[in-house]
PDB file of C-alpha atoms in Angstrom:
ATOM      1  CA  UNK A 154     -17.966  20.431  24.585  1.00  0.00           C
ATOM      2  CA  UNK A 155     -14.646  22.378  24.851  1.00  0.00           C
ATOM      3  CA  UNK A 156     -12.797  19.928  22.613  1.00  0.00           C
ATOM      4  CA  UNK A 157     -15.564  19.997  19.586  1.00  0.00           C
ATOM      5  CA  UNK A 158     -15.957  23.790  19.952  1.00  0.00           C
ATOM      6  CA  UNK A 159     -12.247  24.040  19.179  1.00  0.00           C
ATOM      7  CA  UNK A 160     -12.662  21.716  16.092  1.00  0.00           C
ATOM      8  CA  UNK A 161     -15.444  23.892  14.566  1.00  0.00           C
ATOM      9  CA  UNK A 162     -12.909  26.754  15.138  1.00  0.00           C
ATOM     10  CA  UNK A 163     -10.486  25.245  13.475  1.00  0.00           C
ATOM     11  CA  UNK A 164     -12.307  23.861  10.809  1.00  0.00           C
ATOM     12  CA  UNK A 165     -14.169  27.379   9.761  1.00  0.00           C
ATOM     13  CA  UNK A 166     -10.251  28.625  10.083  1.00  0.00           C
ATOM     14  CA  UNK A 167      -8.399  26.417   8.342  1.00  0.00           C
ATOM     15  CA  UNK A 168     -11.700  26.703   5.790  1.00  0.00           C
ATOM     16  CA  UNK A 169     -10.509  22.403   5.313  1.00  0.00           C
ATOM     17  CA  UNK A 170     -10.569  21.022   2.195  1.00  0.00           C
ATOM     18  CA  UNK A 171     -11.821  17.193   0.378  1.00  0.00           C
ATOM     19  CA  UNK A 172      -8.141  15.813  -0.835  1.00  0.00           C
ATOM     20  CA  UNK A 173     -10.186  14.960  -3.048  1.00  0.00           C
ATOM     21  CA  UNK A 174     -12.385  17.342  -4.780  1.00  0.00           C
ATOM     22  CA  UNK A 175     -11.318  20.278  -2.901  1.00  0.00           C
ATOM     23  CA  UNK A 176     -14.498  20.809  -1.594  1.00  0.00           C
ATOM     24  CA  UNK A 177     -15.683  20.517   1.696  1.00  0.00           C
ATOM     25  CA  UNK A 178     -15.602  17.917   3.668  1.00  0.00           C
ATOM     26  CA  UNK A 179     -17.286  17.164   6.951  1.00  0.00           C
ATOM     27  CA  UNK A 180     -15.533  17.975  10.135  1.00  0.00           C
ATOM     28  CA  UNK A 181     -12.943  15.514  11.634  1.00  0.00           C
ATOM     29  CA  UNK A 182     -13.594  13.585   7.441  1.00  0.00           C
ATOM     30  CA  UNK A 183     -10.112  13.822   5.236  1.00  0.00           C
ATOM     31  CA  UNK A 184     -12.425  13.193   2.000  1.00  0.00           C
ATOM     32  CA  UNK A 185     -16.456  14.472   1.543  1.00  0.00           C
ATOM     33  CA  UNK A 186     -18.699  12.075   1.394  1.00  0.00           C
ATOM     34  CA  UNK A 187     -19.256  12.218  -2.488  1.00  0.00           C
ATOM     35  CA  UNK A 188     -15.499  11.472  -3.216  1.00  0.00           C
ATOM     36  CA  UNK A 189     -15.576   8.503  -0.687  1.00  0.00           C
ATOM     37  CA  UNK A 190     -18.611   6.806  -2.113  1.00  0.00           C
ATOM     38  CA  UNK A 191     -16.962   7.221  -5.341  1.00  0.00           C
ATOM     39  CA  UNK A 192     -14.196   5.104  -4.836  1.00  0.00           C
ATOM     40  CA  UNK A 193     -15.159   1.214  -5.008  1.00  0.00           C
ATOM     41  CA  UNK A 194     -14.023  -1.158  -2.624  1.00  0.00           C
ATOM     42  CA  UNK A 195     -13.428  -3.797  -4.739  1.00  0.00           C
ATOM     43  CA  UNK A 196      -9.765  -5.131  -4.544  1.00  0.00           C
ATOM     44  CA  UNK A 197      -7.848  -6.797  -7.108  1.00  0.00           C
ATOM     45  CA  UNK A 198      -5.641 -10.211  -6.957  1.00  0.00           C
ATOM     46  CA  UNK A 199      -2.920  -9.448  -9.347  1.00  0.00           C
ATOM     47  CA  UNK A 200       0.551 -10.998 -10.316  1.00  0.00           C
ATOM     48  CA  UNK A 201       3.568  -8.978  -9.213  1.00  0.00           C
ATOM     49  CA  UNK A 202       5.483 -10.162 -12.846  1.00  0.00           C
ATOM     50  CA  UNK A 203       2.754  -9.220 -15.247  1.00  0.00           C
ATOM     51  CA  UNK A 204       0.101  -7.291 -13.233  1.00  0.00           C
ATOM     52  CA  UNK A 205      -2.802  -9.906 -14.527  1.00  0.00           C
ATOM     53  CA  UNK A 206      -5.738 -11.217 -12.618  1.00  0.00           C
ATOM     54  CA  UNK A 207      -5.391 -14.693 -11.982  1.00  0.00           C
ATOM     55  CA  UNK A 208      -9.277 -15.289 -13.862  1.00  0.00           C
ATOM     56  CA  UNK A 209     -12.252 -16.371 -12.684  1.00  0.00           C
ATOM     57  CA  UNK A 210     -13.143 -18.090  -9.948  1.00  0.00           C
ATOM     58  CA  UNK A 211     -13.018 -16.985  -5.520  1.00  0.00           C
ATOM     59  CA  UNK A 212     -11.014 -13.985  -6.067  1.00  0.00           C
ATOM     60  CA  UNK A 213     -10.577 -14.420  -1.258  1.00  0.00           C
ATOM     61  CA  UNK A 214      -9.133 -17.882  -1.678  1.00  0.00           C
ATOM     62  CA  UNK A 215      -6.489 -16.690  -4.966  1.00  0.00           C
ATOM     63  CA  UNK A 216      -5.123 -14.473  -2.640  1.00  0.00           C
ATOM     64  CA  UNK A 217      -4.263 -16.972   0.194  1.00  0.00           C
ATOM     65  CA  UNK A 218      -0.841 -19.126   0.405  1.00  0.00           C
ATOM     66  CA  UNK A 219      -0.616 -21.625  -1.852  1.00  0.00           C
ATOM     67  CA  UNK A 220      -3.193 -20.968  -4.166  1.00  0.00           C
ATOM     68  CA  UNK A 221      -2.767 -20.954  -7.753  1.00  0.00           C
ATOM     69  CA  UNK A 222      -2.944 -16.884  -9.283  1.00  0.00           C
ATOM     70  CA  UNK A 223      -1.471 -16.212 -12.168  1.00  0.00           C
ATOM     71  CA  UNK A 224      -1.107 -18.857 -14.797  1.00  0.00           C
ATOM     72  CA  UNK A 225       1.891 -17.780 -16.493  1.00  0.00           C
ATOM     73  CA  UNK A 226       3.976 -17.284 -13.233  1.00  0.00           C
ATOM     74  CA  UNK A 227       1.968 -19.223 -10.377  1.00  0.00           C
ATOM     75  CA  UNK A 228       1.586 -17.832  -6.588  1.00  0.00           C
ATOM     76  CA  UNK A 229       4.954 -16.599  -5.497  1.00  0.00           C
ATOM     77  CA  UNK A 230       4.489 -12.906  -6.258  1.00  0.00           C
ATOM     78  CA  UNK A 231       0.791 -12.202  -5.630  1.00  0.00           C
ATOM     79  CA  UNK A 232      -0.599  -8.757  -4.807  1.00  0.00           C
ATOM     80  CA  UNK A 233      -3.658  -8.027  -3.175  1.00  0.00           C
ATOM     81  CA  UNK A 234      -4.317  -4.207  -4.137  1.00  0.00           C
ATOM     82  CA  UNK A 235      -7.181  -1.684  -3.479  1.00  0.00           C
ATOM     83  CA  UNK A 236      -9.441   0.121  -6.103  1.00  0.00           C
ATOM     84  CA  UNK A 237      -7.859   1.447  -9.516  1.00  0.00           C
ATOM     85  CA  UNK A 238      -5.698   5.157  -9.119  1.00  0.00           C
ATOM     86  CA  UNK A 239      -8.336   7.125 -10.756  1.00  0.00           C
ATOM     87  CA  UNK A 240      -9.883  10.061  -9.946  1.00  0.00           C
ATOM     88  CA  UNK A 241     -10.587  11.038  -6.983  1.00  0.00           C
ATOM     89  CA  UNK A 242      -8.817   8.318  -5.563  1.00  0.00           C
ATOM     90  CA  UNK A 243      -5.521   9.927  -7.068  1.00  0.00           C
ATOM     91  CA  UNK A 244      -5.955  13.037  -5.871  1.00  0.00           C
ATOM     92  CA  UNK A 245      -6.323  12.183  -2.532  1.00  0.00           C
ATOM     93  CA  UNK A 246      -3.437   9.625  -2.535  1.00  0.00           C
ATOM     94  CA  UNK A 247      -0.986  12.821  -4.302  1.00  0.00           C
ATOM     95  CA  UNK A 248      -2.117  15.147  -1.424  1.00  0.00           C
ATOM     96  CA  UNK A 249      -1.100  12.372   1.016  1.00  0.00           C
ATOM     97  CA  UNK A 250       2.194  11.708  -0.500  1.00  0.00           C
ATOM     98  CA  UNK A 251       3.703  15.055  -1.658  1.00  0.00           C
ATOM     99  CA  UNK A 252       1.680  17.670  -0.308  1.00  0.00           C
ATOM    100  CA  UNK A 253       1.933  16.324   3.754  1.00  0.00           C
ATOM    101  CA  UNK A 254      -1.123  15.230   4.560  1.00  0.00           C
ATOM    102  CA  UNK A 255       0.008  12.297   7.243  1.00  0.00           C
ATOM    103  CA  UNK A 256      -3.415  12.598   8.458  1.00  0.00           C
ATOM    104  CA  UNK A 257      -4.737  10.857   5.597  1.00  0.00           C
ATOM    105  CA  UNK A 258      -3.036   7.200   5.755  1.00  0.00           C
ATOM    106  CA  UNK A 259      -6.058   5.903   8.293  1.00  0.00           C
ATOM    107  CA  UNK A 260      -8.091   6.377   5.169  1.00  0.00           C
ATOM    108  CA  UNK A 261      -5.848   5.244   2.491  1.00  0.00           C
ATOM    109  CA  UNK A 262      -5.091   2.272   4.704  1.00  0.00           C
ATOM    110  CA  UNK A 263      -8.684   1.791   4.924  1.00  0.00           C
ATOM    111  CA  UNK A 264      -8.575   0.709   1.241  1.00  0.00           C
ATOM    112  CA  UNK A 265      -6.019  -1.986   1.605  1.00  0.00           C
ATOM    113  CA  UNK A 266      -8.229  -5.561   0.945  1.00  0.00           C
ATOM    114  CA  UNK A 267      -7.492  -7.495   4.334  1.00  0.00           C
ATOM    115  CA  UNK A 268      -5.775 -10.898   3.454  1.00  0.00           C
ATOM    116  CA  UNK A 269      -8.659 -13.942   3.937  1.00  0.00           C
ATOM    117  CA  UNK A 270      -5.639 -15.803   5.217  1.00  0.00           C
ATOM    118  CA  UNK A 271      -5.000 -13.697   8.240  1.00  0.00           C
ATOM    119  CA  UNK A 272      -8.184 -15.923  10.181  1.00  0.00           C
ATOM    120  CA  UNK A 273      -5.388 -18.923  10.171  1.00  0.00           C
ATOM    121  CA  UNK A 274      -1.886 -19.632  11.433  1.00  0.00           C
ATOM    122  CA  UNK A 275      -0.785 -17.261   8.430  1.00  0.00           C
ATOM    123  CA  UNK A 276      -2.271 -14.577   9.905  1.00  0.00           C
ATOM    124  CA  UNK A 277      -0.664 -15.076  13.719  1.00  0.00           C
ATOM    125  CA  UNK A 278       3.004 -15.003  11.947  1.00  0.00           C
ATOM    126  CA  UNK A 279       2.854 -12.683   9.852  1.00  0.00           C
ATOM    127  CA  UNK A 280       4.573  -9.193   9.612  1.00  0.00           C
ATOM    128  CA  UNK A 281       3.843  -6.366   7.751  1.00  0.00           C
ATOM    129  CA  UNK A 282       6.749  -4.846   6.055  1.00  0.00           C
ATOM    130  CA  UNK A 283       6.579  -1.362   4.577  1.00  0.00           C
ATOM    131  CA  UNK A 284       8.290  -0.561   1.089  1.00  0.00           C
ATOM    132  CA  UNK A 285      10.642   2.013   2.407  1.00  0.00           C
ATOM    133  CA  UNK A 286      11.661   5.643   1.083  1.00  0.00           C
ATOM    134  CA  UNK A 287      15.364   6.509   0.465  1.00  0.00           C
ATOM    135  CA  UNK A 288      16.591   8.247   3.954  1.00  0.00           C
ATOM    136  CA  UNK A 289      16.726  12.281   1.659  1.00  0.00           C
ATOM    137  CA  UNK A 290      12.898  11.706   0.431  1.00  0.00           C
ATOM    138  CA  UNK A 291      11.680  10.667   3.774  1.00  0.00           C
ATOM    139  CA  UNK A 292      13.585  13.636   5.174  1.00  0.00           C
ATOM    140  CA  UNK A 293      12.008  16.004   1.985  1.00  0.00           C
ATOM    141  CA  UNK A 294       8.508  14.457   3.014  1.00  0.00           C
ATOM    142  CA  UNK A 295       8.936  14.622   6.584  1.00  0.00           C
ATOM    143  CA  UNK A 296       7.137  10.642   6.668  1.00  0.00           C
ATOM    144  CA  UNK A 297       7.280   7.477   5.169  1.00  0.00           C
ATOM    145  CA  UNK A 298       3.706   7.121   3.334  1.00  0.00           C
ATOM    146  CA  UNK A 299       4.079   2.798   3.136  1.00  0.00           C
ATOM    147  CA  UNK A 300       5.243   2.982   6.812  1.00  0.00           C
ATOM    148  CA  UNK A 301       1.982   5.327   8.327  1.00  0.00           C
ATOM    149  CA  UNK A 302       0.014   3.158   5.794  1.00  0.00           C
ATOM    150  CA  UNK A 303       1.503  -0.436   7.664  1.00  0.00           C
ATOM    151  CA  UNK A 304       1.261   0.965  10.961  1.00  0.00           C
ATOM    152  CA  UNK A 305      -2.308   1.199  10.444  1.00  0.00           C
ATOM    153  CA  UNK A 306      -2.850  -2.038   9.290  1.00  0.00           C
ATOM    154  CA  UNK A 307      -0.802  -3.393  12.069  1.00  0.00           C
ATOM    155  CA  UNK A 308      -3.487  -2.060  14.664  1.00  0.00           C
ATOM    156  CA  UNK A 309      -6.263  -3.277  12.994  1.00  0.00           C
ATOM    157  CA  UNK A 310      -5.139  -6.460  11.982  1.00  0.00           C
ATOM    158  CA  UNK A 311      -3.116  -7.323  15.462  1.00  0.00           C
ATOM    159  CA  UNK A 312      -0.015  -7.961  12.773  1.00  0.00           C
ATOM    160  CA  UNK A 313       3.755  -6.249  14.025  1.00  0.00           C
ATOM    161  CA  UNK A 314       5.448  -4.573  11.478  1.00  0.00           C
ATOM    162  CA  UNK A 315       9.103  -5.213  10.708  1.00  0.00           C
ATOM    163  CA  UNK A 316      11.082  -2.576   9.040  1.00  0.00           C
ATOM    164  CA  UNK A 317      12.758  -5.294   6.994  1.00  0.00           C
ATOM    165  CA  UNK A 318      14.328  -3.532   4.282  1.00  0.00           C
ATOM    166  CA  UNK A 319      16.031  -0.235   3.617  1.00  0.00           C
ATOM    167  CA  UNK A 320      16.398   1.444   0.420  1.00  0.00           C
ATOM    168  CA  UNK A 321      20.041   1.533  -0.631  1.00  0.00           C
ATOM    169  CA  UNK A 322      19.802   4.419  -3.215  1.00  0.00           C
ATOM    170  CA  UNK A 323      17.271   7.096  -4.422  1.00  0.00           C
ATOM    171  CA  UNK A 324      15.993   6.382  -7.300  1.00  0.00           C
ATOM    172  CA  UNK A 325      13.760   9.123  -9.317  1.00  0.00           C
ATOM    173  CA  UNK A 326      10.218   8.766  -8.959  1.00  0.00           C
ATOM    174  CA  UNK A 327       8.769   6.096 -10.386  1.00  0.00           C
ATOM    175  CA  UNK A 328       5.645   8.357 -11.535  1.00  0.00           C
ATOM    176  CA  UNK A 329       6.676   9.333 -15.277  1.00  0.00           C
ATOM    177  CA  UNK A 330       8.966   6.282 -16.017  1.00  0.00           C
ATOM    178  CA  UNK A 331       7.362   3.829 -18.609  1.00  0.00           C
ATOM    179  CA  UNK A 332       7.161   0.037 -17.445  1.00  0.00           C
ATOM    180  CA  UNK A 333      10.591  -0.608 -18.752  1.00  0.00           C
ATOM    181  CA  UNK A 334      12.499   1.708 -17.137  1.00  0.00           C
ATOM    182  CA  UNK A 335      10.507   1.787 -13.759  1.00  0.00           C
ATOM    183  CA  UNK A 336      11.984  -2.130 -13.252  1.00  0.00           C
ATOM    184  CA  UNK A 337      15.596  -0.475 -14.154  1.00  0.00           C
ATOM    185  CA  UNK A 338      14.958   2.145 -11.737  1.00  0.00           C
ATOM    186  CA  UNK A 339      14.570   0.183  -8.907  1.00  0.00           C
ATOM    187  CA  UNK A 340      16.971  -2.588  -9.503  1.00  0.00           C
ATOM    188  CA  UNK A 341      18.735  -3.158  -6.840  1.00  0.00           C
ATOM    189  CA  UNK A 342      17.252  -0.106  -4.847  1.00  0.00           C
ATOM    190  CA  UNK A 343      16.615  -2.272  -1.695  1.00  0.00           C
ATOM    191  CA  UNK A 344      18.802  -4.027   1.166  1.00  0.00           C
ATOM    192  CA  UNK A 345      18.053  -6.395   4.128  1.00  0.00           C
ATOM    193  CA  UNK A 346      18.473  -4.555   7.790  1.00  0.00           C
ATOM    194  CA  UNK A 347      20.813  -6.242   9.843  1.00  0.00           C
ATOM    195  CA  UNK A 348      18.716  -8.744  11.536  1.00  0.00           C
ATOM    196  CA  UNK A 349      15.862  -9.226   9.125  1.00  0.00           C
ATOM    197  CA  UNK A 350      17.168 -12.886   8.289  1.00  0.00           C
ATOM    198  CA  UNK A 351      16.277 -13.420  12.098  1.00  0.00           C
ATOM    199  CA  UNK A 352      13.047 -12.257  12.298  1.00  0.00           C
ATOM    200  CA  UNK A 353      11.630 -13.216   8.333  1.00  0.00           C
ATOM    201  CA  UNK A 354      12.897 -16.766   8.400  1.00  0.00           C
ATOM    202  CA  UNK A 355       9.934 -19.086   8.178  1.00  0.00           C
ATOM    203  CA  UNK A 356       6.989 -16.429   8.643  1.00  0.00           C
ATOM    204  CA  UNK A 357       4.756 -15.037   5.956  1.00  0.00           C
ATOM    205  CA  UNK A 358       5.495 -11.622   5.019  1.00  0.00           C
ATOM    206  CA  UNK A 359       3.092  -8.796   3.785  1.00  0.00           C
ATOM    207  CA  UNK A 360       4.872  -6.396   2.005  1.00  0.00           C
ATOM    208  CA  UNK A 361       2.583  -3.289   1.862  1.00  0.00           C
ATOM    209  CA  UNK A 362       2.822   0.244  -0.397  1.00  0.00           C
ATOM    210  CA  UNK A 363       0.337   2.615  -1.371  1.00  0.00           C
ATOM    211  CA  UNK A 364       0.306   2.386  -5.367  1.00  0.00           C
ATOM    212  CA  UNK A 365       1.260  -0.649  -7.643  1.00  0.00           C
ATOM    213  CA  UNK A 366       1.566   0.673 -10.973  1.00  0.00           C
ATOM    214  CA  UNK A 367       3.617  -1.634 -13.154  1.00  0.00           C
ATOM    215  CA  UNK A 368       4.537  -3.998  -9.637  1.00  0.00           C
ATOM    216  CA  UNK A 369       8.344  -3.035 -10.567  1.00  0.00           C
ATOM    217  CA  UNK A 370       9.091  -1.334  -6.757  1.00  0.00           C
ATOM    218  CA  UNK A 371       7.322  -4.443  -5.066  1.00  0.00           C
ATOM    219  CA  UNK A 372       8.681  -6.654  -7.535  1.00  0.00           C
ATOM    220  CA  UNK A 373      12.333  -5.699  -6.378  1.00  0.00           C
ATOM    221  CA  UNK A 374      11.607  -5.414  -2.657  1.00  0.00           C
ATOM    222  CA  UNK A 375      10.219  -9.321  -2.650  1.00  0.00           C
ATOM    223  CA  UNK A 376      13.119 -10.392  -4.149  1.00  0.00           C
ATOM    224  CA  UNK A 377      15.028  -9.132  -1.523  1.00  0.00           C
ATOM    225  CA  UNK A 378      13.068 -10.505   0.839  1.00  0.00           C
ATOM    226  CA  UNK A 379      13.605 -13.909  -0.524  1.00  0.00           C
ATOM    227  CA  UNK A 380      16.937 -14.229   0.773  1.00  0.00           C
ATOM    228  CA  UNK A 381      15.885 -13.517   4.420  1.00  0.00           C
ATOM    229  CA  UNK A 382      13.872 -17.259   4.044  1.00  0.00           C
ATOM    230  CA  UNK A 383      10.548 -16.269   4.305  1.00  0.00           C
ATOM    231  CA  UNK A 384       7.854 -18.982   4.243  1.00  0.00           C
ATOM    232  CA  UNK A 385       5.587 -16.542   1.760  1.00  0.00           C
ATOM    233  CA  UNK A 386       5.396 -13.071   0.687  1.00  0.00           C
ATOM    234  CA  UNK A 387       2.099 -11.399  -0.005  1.00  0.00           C
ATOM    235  CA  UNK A 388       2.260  -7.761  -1.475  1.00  0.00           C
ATOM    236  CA  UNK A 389      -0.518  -5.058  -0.408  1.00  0.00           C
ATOM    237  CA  UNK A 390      -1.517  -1.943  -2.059  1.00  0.00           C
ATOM    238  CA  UNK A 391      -3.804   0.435  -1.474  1.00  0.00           C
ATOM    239  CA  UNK A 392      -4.416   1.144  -4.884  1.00  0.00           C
ATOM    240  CA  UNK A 393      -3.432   0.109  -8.326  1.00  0.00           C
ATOM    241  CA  UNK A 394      -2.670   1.788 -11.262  1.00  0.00           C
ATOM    242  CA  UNK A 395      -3.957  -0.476 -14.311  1.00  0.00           C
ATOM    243  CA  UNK A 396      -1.974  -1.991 -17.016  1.00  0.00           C
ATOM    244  CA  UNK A 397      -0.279   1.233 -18.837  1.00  0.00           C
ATOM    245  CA  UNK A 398      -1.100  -1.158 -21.994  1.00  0.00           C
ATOM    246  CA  UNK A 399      -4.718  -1.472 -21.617  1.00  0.00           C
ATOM    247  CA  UNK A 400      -4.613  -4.941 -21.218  1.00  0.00           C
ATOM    248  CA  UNK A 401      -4.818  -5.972 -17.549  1.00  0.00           C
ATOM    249  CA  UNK A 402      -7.453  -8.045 -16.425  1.00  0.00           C
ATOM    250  CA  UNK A 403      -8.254  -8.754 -12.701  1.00  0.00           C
ATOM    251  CA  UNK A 404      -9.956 -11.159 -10.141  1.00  0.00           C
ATOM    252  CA  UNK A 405     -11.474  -8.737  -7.623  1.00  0.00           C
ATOM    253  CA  UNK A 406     -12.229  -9.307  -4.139  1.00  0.00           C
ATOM    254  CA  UNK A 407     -14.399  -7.206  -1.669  1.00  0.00           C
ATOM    255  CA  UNK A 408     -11.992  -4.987   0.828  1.00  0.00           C
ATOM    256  CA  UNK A 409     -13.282  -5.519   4.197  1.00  0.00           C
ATOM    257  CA  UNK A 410     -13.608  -2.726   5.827  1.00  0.00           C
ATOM    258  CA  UNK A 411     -11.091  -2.660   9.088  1.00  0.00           C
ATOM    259  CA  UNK A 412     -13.945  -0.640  11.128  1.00  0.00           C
ATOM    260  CA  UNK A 413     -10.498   1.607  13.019  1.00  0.00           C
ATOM    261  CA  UNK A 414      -9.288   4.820  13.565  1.00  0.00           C
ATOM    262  CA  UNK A 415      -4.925   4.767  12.986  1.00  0.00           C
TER     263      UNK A 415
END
């Protein structure tokens, strides 16, 4: 009684705000009800090199190892991403990122489609590895969104996450950089950790950040990954941001819901 008298105090305090709409939500809810059922839960299987669906057909079994995607560049650089960065959706993921709300990634994670193929042996080897922020941002920020976002999916899944990779220069933010010059930006932006070849070789990885806009940033990070001898590398979003030429089309899979509080 104590404890939810003190959360109405806070709440009519703190007068707390949708990320979304800026309206109210409902206490102990980052986003109101309105903005959440707004946002499909649809996922999309995409190709990291061109950001196309890989067609028609069992959107679940594209997306596991193996599998035939995209059919200009085949299965090595598949991402499974959440719903499109629209509004609200992109509100809510802005206030997470640059305005310090840490306290939404549980939700944001929640959006992340949950890989069919962690039911098999794929699943009991895998690691989640978060797309990591250049030491100065992460400082600026006072988090690391991907890492919150793969520490979530870590407790709901049962999967460890392995900070893998760290980011060996700032780059500017990818945000208002065309297709072209996002890739530029990020070549060569990220570095194995001493000991990654150790831990990646031979095990799946899932390579998780909270936007794919063009695929450059998890484009770059995969390759790196490659030379720590994974067996696969699956990239996770929580959303994606479309094809800024208004031709991307997508296989979509249902996100299954992963029913836990981060």
């Amino acid at each position: 009684m104590v404890e939810e008298s003190t959360a109405d105090w806070l709440d009519a305090v703190t007068d707390r705000r949708c990320a979304g709409c800026r309206g109210p939500a409902e206490r102990r809810q980052p986003v109101c009800a309105g903005c959440d059922a707004s946002i499909g839960r649809l996922g999309s299987v995409l190709c990291l090199r061109c950001l196309h669906g890989g067609g028609e057909g069992d959107a679940a079994r594209t997306a596991a190892p193996g599998e035939g995607a995209c059919p200009r560049h085949g299965s090595d650089r598949l991402l499974l991403a959440g719903p499109a960065y629209e509004a609200p959706l992109d509100a809510i993921v802005r206030a997470f990122k640059y305005e310090g709300n840490s306290h939404l990634a549980a939700w944001i994670a929640s959006l992340v489609p949950t890989p069919p193929a962690l039911r098999e042996s794929f699943g009991r080897e895998s690691l989640l590895v978060p797309v990591p922020l250049h030491p100065a941002r992460r400082a600026s920020r006072g988090f690391d969104q991907s890492h919150l976002l793969a520490e979530c999916l870590g407790r709901w899944w049962g999967v460890p996450v392995a900070a893998l990779l760290d980011r060996r220069r700032e780059t500017p933010p990818q945000a208002r950089l065309d297709p072209a010059a996002r890739r530029e930006n990020v070549d060569g932006a990220f570095r194995l950790r001493p000991g990654a070849e150790a831990l990646a070789r031979g095990r799946p990885l899932l390579l998780v950040d909270d936007v794919a806009t063009t695929g450059a940033t998890l484009l770059s990070a995969a390759q790196v990954l490659e030379e720590a001898s994974p067996s696969w590398i699956l990239s996770l979003s929580a959303a994606h941001g479309g094809d800024p030429e208004g031709t991307q089309s997508t296989a979509h899979v249902k996100v299954a819901a992963p029913g836990g509080v981060c």
